[in-house]
mmCIF file of C-alpha atoms in Angstrom:
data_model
loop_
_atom_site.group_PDB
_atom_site.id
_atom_site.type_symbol
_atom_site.label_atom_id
_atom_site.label_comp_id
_atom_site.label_asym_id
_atom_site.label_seq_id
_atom_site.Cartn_x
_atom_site.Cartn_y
_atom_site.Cartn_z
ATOM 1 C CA UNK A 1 -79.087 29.588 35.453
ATOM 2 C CA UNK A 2 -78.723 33.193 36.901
ATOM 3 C CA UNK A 3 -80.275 35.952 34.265
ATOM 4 C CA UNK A 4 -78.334 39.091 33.686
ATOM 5 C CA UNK A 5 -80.880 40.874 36.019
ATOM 6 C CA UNK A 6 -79.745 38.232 38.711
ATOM 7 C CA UNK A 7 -76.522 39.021 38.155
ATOM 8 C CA UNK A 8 -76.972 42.775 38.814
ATOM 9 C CA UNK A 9 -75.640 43.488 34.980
ATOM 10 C CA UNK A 10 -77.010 46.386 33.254
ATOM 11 C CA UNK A 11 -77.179 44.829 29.446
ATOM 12 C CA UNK A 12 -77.541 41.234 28.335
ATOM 13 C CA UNK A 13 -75.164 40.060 25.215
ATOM 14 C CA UNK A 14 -76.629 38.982 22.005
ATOM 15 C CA UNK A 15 -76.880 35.515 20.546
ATOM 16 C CA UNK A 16 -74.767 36.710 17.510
ATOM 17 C CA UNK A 17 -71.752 37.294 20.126
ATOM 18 C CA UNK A 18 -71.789 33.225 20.450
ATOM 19 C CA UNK A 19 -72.422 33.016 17.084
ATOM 20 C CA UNK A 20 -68.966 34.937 15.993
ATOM 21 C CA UNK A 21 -67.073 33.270 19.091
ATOM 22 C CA UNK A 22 -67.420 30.218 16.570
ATOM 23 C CA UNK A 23 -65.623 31.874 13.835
ATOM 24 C CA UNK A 24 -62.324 31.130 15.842
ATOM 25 C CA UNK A 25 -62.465 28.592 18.869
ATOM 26 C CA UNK A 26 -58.968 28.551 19.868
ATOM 27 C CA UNK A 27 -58.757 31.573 20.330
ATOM 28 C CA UNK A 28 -61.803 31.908 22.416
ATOM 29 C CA UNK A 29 -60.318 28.919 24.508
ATOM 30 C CA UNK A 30 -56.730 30.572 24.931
ATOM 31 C CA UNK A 31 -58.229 33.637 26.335
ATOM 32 C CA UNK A 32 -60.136 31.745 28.319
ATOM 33 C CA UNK A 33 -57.490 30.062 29.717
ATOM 34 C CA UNK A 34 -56.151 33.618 30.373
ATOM 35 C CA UNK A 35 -59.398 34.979 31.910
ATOM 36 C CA UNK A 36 -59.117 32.049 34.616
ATOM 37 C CA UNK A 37 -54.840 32.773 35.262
ATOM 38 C CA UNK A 38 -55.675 35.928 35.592
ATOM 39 C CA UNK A 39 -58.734 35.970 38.098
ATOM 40 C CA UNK A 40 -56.264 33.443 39.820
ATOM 41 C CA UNK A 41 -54.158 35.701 39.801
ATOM 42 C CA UNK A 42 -56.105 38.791 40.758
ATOM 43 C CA UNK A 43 -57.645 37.113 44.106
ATOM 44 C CA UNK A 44 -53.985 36.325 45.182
ATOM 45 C CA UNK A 45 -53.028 39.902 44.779
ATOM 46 C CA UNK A 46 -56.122 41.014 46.942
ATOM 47 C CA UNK A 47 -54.674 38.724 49.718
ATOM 48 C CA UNK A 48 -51.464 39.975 49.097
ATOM 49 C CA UNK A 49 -52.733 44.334 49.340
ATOM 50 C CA UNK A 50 -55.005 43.743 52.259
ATOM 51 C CA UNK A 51 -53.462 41.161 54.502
ATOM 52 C CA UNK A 52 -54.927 42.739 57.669
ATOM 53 C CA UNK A 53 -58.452 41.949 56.266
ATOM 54 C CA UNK A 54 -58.981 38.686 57.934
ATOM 55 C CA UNK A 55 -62.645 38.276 55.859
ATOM 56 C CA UNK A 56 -60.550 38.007 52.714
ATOM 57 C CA UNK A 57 -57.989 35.641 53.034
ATOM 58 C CA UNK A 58 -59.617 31.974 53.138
ATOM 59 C CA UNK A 59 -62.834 32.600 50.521
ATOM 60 C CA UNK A 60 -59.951 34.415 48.125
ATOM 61 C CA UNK A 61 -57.238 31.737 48.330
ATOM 62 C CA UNK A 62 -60.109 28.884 47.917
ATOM 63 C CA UNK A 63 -61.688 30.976 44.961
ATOM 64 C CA UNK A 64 -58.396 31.166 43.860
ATOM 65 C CA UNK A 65 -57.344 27.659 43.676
ATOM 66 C CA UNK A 66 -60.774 26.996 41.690
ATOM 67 C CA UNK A 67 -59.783 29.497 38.941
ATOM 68 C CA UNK A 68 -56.524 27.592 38.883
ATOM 69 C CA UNK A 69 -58.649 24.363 38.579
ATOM 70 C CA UNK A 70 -60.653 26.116 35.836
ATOM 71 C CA UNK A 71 -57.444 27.389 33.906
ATOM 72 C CA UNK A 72 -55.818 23.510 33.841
ATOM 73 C CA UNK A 73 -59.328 22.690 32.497
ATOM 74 C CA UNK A 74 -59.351 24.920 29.557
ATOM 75 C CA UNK A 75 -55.675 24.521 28.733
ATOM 76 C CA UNK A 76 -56.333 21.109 28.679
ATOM 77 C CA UNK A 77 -58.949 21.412 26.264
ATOM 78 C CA UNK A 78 -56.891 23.591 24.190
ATOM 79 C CA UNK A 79 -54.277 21.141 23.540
ATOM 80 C CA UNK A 80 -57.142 18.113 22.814
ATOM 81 C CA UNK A 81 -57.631 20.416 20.073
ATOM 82 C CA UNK A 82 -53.937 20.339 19.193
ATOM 83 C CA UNK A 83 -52.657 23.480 20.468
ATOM 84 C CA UNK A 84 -50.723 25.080 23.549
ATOM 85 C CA UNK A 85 -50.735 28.102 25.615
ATOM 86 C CA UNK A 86 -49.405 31.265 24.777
ATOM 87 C CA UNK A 87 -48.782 34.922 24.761
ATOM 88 C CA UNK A 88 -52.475 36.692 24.282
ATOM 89 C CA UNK A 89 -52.545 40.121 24.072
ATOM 90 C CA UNK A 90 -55.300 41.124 26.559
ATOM 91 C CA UNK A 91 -58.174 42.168 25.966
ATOM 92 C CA UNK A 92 -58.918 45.976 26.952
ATOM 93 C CA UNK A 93 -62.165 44.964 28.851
ATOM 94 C CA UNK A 94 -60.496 44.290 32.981
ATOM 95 C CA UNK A 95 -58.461 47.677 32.295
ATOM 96 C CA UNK A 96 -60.955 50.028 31.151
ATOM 97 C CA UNK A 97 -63.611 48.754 33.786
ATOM 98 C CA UNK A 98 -61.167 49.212 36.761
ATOM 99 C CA UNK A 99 -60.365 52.849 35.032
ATOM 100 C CA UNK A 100 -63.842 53.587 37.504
ATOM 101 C CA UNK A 101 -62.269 52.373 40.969
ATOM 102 C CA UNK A 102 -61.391 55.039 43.197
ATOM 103 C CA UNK A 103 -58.509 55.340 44.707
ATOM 104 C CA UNK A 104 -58.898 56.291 48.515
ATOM 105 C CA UNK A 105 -59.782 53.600 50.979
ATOM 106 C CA UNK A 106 -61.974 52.145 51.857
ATOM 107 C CA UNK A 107 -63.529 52.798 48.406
ATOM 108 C CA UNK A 108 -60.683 52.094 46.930
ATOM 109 C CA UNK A 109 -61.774 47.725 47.535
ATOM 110 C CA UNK A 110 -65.245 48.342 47.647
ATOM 111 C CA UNK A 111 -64.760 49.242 44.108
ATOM 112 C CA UNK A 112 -62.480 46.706 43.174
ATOM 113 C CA UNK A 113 -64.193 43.563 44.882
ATOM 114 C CA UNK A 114 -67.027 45.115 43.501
ATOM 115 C CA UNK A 115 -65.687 45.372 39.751
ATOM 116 C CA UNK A 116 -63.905 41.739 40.242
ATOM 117 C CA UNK A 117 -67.974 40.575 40.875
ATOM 118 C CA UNK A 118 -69.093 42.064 37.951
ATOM 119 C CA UNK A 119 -66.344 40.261 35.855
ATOM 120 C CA UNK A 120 -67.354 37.122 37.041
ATOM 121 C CA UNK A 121 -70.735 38.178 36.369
ATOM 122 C CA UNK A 122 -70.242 38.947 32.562
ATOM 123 C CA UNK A 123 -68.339 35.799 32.177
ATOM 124 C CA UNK A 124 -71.181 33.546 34.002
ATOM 125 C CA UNK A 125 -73.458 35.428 31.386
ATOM 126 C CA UNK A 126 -71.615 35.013 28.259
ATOM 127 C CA UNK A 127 -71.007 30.960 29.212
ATOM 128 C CA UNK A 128 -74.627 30.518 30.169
ATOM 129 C CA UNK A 129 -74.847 32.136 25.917
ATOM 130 C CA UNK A 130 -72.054 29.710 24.482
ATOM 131 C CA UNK A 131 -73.220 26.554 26.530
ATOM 132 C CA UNK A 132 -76.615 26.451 25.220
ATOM 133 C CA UNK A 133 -75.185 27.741 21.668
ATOM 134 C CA UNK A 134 -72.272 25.138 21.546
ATOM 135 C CA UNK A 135 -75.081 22.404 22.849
ATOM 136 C CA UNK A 136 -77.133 22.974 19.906
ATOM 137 C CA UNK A 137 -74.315 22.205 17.747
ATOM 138 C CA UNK A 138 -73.084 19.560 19.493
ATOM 139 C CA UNK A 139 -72.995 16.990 16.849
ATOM 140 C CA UNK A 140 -70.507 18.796 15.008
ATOM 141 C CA UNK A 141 -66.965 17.551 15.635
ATOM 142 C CA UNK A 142 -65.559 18.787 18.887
ATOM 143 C CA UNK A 143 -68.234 21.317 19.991
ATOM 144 C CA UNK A 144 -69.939 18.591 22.747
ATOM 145 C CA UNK A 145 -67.065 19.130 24.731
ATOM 146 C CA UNK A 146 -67.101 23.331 24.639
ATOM 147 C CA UNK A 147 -70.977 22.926 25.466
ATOM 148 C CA UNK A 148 -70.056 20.688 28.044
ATOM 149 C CA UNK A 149 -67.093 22.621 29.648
ATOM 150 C CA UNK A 150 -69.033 25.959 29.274
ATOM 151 C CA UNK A 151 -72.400 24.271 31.154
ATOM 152 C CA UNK A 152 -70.086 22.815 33.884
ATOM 153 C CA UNK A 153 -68.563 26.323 34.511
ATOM 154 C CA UNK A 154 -71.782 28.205 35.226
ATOM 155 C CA UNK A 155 -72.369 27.076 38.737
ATOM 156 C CA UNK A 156 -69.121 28.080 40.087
ATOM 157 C CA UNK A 157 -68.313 31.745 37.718
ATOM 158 C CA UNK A 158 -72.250 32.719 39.444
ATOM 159 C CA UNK A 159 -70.983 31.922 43.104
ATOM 160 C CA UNK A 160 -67.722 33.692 42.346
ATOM 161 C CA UNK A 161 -69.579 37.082 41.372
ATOM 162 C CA UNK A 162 -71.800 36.532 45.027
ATOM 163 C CA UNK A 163 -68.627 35.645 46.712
ATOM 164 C CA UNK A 164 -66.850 39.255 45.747
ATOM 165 C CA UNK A 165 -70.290 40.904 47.120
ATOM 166 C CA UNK A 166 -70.826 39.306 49.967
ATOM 167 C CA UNK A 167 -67.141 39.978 50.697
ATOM 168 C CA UNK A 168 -67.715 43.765 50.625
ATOM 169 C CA UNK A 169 -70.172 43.449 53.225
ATOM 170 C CA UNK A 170 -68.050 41.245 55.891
ATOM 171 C CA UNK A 171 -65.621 44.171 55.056
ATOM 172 C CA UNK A 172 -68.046 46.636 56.152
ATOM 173 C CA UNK A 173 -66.977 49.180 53.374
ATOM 174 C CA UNK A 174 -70.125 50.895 53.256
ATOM 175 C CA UNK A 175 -73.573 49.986 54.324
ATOM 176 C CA UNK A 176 -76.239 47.811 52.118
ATOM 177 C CA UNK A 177 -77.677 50.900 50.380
ATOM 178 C CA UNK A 178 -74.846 52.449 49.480
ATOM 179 C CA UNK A 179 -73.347 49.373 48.446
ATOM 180 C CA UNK A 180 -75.783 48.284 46.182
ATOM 181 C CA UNK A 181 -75.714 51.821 44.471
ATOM 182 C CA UNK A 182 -72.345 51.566 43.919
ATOM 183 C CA UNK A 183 -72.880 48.131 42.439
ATOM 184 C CA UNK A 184 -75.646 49.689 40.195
ATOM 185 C CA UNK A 185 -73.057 52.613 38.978
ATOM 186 C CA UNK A 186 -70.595 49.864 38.420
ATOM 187 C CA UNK A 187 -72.677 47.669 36.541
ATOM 188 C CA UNK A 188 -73.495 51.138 33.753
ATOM 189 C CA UNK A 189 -69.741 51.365 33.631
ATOM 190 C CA UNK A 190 -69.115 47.689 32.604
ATOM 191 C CA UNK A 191 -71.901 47.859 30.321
ATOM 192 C CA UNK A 192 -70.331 50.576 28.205
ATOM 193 C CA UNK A 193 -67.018 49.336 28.569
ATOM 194 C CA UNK A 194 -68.484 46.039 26.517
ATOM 195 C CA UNK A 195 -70.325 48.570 23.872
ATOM 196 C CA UNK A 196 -66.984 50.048 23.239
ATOM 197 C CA UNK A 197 -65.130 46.357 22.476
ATOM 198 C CA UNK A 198 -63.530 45.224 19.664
ATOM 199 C CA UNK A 199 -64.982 42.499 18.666
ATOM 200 C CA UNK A 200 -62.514 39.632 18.268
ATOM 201 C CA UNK A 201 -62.550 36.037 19.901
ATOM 202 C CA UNK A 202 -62.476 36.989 23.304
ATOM 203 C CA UNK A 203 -64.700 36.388 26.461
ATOM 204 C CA UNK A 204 -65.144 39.275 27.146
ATOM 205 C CA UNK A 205 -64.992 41.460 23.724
#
């Protein structure tokens, strides 16, 4: 499975971050569920804001209806364990990293397709960290099926982070080197956005 190098992040989370995620599962798995609505959510929008750029619209709605898939996945698993969906306050993490996205196009989605890639890229990273953590405990009652769900998620969250790449370049925002600098800056940014976090049962906290 993709490193955090591969990935293009700039830190790699700790084993004790899995470690507390099992302190409170359901609420790992409702924001979960949230993380997936939302990057649902968030690819529609990008359709939506840039509807003259062609290169966006089928690889965003299909990612799209994936997250979707992913979201009916989790809540599903959420209410095997006996509970619902609901209200979640979200976590700061999406806000503060988008805090670095300028606001001139074309720079302006660059920095956002670019920011959207390293989300998927922190959440292909932290999986990778509870799938082999959950699949050590998986004869304990009802982790087999997080270790499973979190292993069968990895594929897909990696080729979502290359998909919001390579759609920067068929955008032609900015040329290779200048995009992969930007990526680089981006990737500091997201980093200390994560060494500020709280700390509670989130993905990405």
């Amino acid at each position: 499975y993709p490193a955090a190098r591969m990935l293009h992040l700039e830190s790699t989370s700790p084993p004790a971050w899995a470690e507390r995620m099992l302190a409170d599962l359901d609420e790992l798995l409702l924001d979960h569920a949230h993380c997936e609505k939302k990057a649902a959510s968030t690819a529609l929008s990008l359709i939506f804001r840039y509807p003259e750029r062609a290169a966006l619209i089928t690889p965003l709605s299909e990612l799209a209806r994936e997250e979707l898939e992913h979201f009916e996945l989790v809540v599903a698993l959420l209410r095997a364990r006996g509970r619902e969906f609901e209200r979640l306050t979200p976590s700061p993490y999406a806000a503060r990293l988008m805090t670095a996205v300028r606001t001139h196009e074309p720079a302006r989605l660059l920095d956002t397709l670019l920011c959207c890639a390293l989300i998927e890229a922190r959440s292909c990273e932290r999986m990778q960290l509870l799938a082999r953590t959950f699949d050590a405990r998986r004869d304990e009652p009802g982790i087999a099926a997080l270790a499973d769900l979190y292993a069968g998620l990895l594929a897909s969250e990696a080729r979502h982070f290359a998909t919001y790449v390579e759609l920067a370049r068929r955008c032609e925002l900015a040329d290779e080197a200048t995009l992969m600098n930007r990526l680089h800056e981006l990737a500091l940014h997201e980093a200390a956005v994560l060494r500020e976090a709280g700390g509670s049962a989130r993905m990405h906290d």
